mmCIF file of C-alpha atoms in Angstrom:
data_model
loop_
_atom_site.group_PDB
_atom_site.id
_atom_site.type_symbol
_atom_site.label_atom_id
_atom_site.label_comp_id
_atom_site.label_asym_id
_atom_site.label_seq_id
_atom_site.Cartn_x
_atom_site.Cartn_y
_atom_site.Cartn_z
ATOM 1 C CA UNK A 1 197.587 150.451 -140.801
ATOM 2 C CA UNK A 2 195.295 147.579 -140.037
ATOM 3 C CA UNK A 3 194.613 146.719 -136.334
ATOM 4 C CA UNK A 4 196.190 143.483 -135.275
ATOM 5 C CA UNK A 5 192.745 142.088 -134.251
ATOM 6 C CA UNK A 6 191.161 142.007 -137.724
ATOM 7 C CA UNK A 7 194.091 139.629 -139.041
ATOM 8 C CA UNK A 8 192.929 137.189 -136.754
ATOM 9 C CA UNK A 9 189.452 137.501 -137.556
ATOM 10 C CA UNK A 10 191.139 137.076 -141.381
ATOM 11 C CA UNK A 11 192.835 133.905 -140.875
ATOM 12 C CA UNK A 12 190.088 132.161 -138.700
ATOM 13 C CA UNK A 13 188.315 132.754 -141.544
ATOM 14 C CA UNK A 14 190.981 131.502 -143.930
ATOM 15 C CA UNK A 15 190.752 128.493 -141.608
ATOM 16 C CA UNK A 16 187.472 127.459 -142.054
ATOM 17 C CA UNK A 17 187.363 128.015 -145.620
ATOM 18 C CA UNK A 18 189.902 125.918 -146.123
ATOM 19 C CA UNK A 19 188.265 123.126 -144.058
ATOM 20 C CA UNK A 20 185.413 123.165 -145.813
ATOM 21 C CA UNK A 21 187.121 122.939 -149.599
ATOM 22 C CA UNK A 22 189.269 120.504 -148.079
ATOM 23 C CA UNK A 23 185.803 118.689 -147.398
ATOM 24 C CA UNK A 24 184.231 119.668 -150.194
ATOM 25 C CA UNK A 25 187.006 117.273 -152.448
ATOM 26 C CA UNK A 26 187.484 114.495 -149.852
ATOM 27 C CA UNK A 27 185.792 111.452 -150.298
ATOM 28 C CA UNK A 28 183.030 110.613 -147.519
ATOM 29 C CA UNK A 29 184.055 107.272 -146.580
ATOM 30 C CA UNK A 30 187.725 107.969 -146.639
ATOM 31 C CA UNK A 31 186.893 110.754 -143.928
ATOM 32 C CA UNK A 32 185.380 108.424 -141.964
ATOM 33 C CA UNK A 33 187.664 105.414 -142.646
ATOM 34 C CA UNK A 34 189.255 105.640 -138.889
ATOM 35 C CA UNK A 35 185.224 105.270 -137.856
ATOM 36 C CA UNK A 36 183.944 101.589 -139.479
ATOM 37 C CA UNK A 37 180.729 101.552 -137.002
ATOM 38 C CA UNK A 38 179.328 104.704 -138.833
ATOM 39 C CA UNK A 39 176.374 103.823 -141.799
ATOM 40 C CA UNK A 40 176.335 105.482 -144.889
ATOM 41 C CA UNK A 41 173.363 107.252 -143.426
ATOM 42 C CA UNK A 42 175.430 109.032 -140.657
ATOM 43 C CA UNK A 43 177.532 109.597 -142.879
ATOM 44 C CA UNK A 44 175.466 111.512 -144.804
ATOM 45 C CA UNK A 45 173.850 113.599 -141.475
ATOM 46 C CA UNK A 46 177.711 114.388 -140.673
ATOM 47 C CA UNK A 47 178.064 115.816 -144.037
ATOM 48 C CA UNK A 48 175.032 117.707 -143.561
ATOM 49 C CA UNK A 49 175.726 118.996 -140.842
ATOM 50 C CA UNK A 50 179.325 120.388 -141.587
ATOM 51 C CA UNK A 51 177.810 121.976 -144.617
ATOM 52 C CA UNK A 52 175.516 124.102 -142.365
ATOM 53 C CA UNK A 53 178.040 124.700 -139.934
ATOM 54 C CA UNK A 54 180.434 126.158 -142.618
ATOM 55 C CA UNK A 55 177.303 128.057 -144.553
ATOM 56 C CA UNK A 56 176.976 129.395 -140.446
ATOM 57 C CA UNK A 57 180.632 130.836 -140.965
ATOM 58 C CA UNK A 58 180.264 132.282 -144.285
ATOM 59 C CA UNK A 59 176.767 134.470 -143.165
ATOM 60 C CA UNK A 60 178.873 135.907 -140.257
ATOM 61 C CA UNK A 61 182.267 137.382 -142.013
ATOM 62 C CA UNK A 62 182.277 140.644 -143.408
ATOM 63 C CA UNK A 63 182.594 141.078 -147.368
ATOM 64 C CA UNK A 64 186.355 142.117 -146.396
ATOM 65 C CA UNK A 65 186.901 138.985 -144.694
ATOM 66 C CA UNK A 66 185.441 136.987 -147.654
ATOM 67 C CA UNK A 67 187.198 139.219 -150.107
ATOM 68 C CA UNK A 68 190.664 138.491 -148.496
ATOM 69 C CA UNK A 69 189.724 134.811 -148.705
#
């Protein structure tokens, strides 16, 4: 049987994989709809730097945790 701590590890994982397909689809500008002040070129930084953020994730689960995704 599994220990309880590696389901967590799972589902964080699960978590952020999700937010980053959910980002992946979205539209940039409706994202940021709530922010008007932003430019298009902060815009694009943000995106940028969610994408390495979320390439972070994926270079620190284990092949089992990626496999479950």
């Amino acid at each position: 049987m599994r220990h309880i701590s590696k389901f967590g590890g799972t589902l964080l994982a699960a978590m952020f994989i999700f937010g980053a397909t959910v980002r992946c689809f979205g539209d940039i500008d409706a994202k940021y709809a709530s922010l008007p002040n932003l430019t298009d070129d902060q815009k694009t930084k943000i995106a940028g730097i969610e994408k390495q953020a979320d390439d972070q994730i994926m270079a620190i689960l284990t092949d089992e945790q990626k496999s479950a995704l």
